[in-house]
């Protein structure tokens, strides 16, 4: 379940929490992903 989202000019952070239940790979810790913003910014169009 997605628990958190932070977006700023530099990128986005997405926090996933599995409620202490193990995933298929046996891991039971939450996940924090960091994504860089697009080179032209979030509002840029192709």
PDB file of N, CA and C in Angstrom, residues 5-41:
ATOM      1  N   UNK A   5       3.869  10.122  -0.387  1.00  0.00           N
ATOM      2  CA  UNK A   5       4.317  10.674  -1.659  1.00  0.00           C
ATOM      3  C   UNK A   5       4.772  12.099  -1.416  1.00  0.00           C
ATOM      4  N   UNK A   6       5.997  12.402  -1.838  1.00  0.00           N
ATOM      5  CA  UNK A   6       6.520  13.763  -1.774  1.00  0.00           C
ATOM      6  C   UNK A   6       7.067  14.077  -3.153  1.00  0.00           C
ATOM      7  N   UNK A   7       6.635  15.196  -3.732  1.00  0.00           N
ATOM      8  CA  UNK A   7       7.104  15.626  -5.040  1.00  0.00           C
ATOM      9  C   UNK A   7       7.620  17.047  -4.902  1.00  0.00           C
ATOM     10  N   UNK A   8       8.841  17.285  -5.397  1.00  0.00           N
ATOM     11  CA  UNK A   8       9.370  18.646  -5.428  1.00  0.00           C
ATOM     12  C   UNK A   8      10.045  18.859  -6.782  1.00  0.00           C
ATOM     13  N   UNK A   9      10.712  19.981  -6.963  1.00  0.00           N
ATOM     14  CA  UNK A   9      11.327  20.306  -8.246  1.00  0.00           C
ATOM     15  C   UNK A   9      12.423  19.321  -8.633  1.00  0.00           C
ATOM     16  N   UNK A  10      13.028  18.650  -7.673  1.00  0.00           N
ATOM     17  CA  UNK A  10      14.146  17.751  -7.940  1.00  0.00           C
ATOM     18  C   UNK A  10      13.751  16.299  -8.154  1.00  0.00           C
ATOM     19  N   UNK A  11      12.571  15.913  -7.698  1.00  0.00           N
ATOM     20  CA  UNK A  11      12.176  14.527  -7.858  1.00  0.00           C
ATOM     21  C   UNK A  11      10.981  14.146  -7.019  1.00  0.00           C
ATOM     22  N   UNK A  12      10.784  12.845  -6.868  1.00  0.00           N
ATOM     23  CA  UNK A  12       9.649  12.332  -6.103  1.00  0.00           C
ATOM     24  C   UNK A  12      10.118  11.184  -5.214  1.00  0.00           C
ATOM     25  N   UNK A  13       9.524  11.105  -4.031  1.00  0.00           N
ATOM     26  CA  UNK A  13       9.750  10.009  -3.086  1.00  0.00           C
ATOM     27  C   UNK A  13       8.431   9.275  -2.932  1.00  0.00           C
ATOM     28  N   UNK A  14       8.446   7.951  -3.035  1.00  0.00           N
ATOM     29  CA  UNK A  14       7.243   7.136  -2.854  1.00  0.00           C
ATOM     30  C   UNK A  14       7.538   6.093  -1.790  1.00  0.00           C
ATOM     31  N   UNK A  15       6.700   6.051  -0.759  1.00  0.00           N
ATOM     32  CA  UNK A  15       6.871   5.108   0.350  1.00  0.00           C
ATOM     33  C   UNK A  15       5.790   4.044   0.261  1.00  0.00           C
ATOM     34  N   UNK A  16       6.216   2.780   0.262  1.00  0.00           N
ATOM     35  CA  UNK A  16       5.287   1.651   0.255  1.00  0.00           C
ATOM     36  C   UNK A  16       5.443   0.881   1.551  1.00  0.00           C
ATOM     37  N   UNK A  17       4.321   0.547   2.171  1.00  0.00           N
ATOM     38  CA  UNK A  17       4.342  -0.196   3.429  1.00  0.00           C
ATOM     39  C   UNK A  17       3.538  -1.470   3.247  1.00  0.00           C
ATOM     40  N   UNK A  18       4.127  -2.581   3.651  1.00  0.00           N
ATOM     41  CA  UNK A  18       3.454  -3.865   3.500  1.00  0.00           C
ATOM     42  C   UNK A  18       2.860  -4.367   4.810  1.00  0.00           C
ATOM     43  N   UNK A  19       2.793  -3.531   5.830  1.00  0.00           N
ATOM     44  CA  UNK A  19       2.167  -3.913   7.092  1.00  0.00           C
ATOM     45  C   UNK A  19       2.865  -5.064   7.792  1.00  0.00           C
ATOM     46  N   UNK A  20       4.182  -5.160   7.647  1.00  0.00           N
ATOM     47  CA  UNK A  20       4.989  -6.223   8.267  1.00  0.00           C
ATOM     48  C   UNK A  20       4.712  -7.599   7.676  1.00  0.00           C
ATOM     49  N   UNK A  21       4.017  -7.656   6.545  1.00  0.00           N
ATOM     50  CA  UNK A  21       3.800  -8.930   5.851  1.00  0.00           C
ATOM     51  C   UNK A  21       4.911  -9.101   4.833  1.00  0.00           C
ATOM     52  N   UNK A  22       5.452 -10.290   4.751  1.00  0.00           N
ATOM     53  CA  UNK A  22       6.546 -10.551   3.815  1.00  0.00           C
ATOM     54  C   UNK A  22       6.055 -10.532   2.370  1.00  0.00           C
ATOM     55  N   UNK A  23       6.871  -9.944   1.505  1.00  0.00           N
ATOM     56  CA  UNK A  23       6.601  -9.977   0.076  1.00  0.00           C
ATOM     57  C   UNK A  23       7.004 -11.344  -0.461  1.00  0.00           C
ATOM     58  N   UNK A  24       6.847 -11.550  -1.736  1.00  0.00           N
ATOM     59  CA  UNK A  24       7.208 -12.809  -2.364  1.00  0.00           C
ATOM     60  C   UNK A  24       8.674 -13.178  -2.197  1.00  0.00           C
ATOM     61  N   UNK A  25       9.537 -12.155  -2.074  1.00  0.00           N
ATOM     62  CA  UNK A  25      10.966 -12.427  -1.912  1.00  0.00           C
ATOM     63  C   UNK A  25      11.369 -12.595  -0.446  1.00  0.00           C
ATOM     64  N   UNK A  26      10.378 -12.564   0.472  1.00  0.00           N
ATOM     65  CA  UNK A  26      10.643 -12.765   1.891  1.00  0.00           C
ATOM     66  C   UNK A  26      10.925 -11.492   2.667  1.00  0.00           C
ATOM     67  N   UNK A  27      11.114 -10.382   1.976  1.00  0.00           N
ATOM     68  CA  UNK A  27      11.405  -9.103   2.641  1.00  0.00           C
ATOM     69  C   UNK A  27      10.151  -8.556   3.304  1.00  0.00           C
ATOM     70  N   UNK A  28      10.279  -8.075   4.553  1.00  0.00           N
ATOM     71  CA  UNK A  28       9.101  -7.526   5.244  1.00  0.00           C
ATOM     72  C   UNK A  28       9.269  -6.062   5.633  1.00  0.00           C
ATOM     73  N   UNK A  29      10.335  -5.417   5.167  1.00  0.00           N
ATOM     74  CA  UNK A  29      10.529  -3.995   5.469  1.00  0.00           C
ATOM     75  C   UNK A  29       9.810  -3.133   4.440  1.00  0.00           C
ATOM     76  N   UNK A  30       9.439  -1.902   4.806  1.00  0.00           N
ATOM     77  CA  UNK A  30       8.843  -0.987   3.837  1.00  0.00           C
ATOM     78  C   UNK A  30       9.860  -0.617   2.753  1.00  0.00           C
ATOM     79  N   UNK A  31       9.360  -0.060   1.662  1.00  0.00           N
ATOM     80  CA  UNK A  31      10.205   0.351   0.540  1.00  0.00           C
ATOM     81  C   UNK A  31      10.101   1.856   0.370  1.00  0.00           C
ATOM     82  N   UNK A  32      11.226   2.507   0.101  1.00  0.00           N
ATOM     83  CA  UNK A  32      11.256   3.929  -0.224  1.00  0.00           C
ATOM     84  C   UNK A  32      11.935   4.071  -1.569  1.00  0.00           C
ATOM     85  N   UNK A  33      11.187   4.562  -2.551  1.00  0.00           N
ATOM     86  CA  UNK A  33      11.735   4.780  -3.883  1.00  0.00           C
ATOM     87  C   UNK A  33      11.974   6.257  -4.090  1.00  0.00           C
ATOM     88  N   UNK A  34      13.055   6.589  -4.787  1.00  0.00           N
ATOM     89  CA  UNK A  34      13.381   7.974  -5.138  1.00  0.00           C
ATOM     90  C   UNK A  34      13.492   8.050  -6.647  1.00  0.00           C
ATOM     91  N   UNK A  35      12.719   8.948  -7.250  1.00  0.00           N
ATOM     92  CA  UNK A  35      12.754   9.153  -8.687  1.00  0.00           C
ATOM     93  C   UNK A  35      13.192  10.579  -8.972  1.00  0.00           C
ATOM     94  N   UNK A  36      14.105  10.756  -9.900  1.00  0.00           N
ATOM     95  CA  UNK A  36      14.527  12.092 -10.311  1.00  0.00           C
ATOM     96  C   UNK A  36      13.438  12.725 -11.166  1.00  0.00           C
ATOM     97  N   UNK A  37      13.335  14.040 -11.087  1.00  0.00           N
ATOM     98  CA  UNK A  37      12.380  14.772 -11.925  1.00  0.00           C
ATOM     99  C   UNK A  37      12.834  14.696 -13.382  1.00  0.00           C
ATOM    100  N   UNK A  38      11.900  14.799 -14.313  1.00  0.00           N
ATOM    101  CA  UNK A  38      12.279  14.836 -15.726  1.00  0.00           C
ATOM    102  C   UNK A  38      13.204  16.028 -16.001  1.00  0.00           C
ATOM    103  N   UNK A  39      14.082  15.885 -16.980  1.00  0.00           N
ATOM    104  CA  UNK A  39      15.067  16.930 -17.282  1.00  0.00           C
ATOM    105  C   UNK A  39      14.425  18.293 -17.522  1.00  0.00           C
ATOM    106  N   UNK A  40      13.258  18.327 -18.142  1.00  0.00           N
ATOM    107  CA  UNK A  40      12.582  19.604 -18.449  1.00  0.00           C
ATOM    108  C   UNK A  40      11.567  19.972 -17.369  1.00  0.00           C
ATOM    109  N   UNK A  41      11.501  19.226 -16.271  1.00  0.00           N
ATOM    110  CA  UNK A  41      10.566  19.529 -15.196  1.00  0.00           C
ATOM    111  C   UNK A  41       9.277  18.738 -15.307  1.00  0.00           C
TER     112      UNK A  41
END
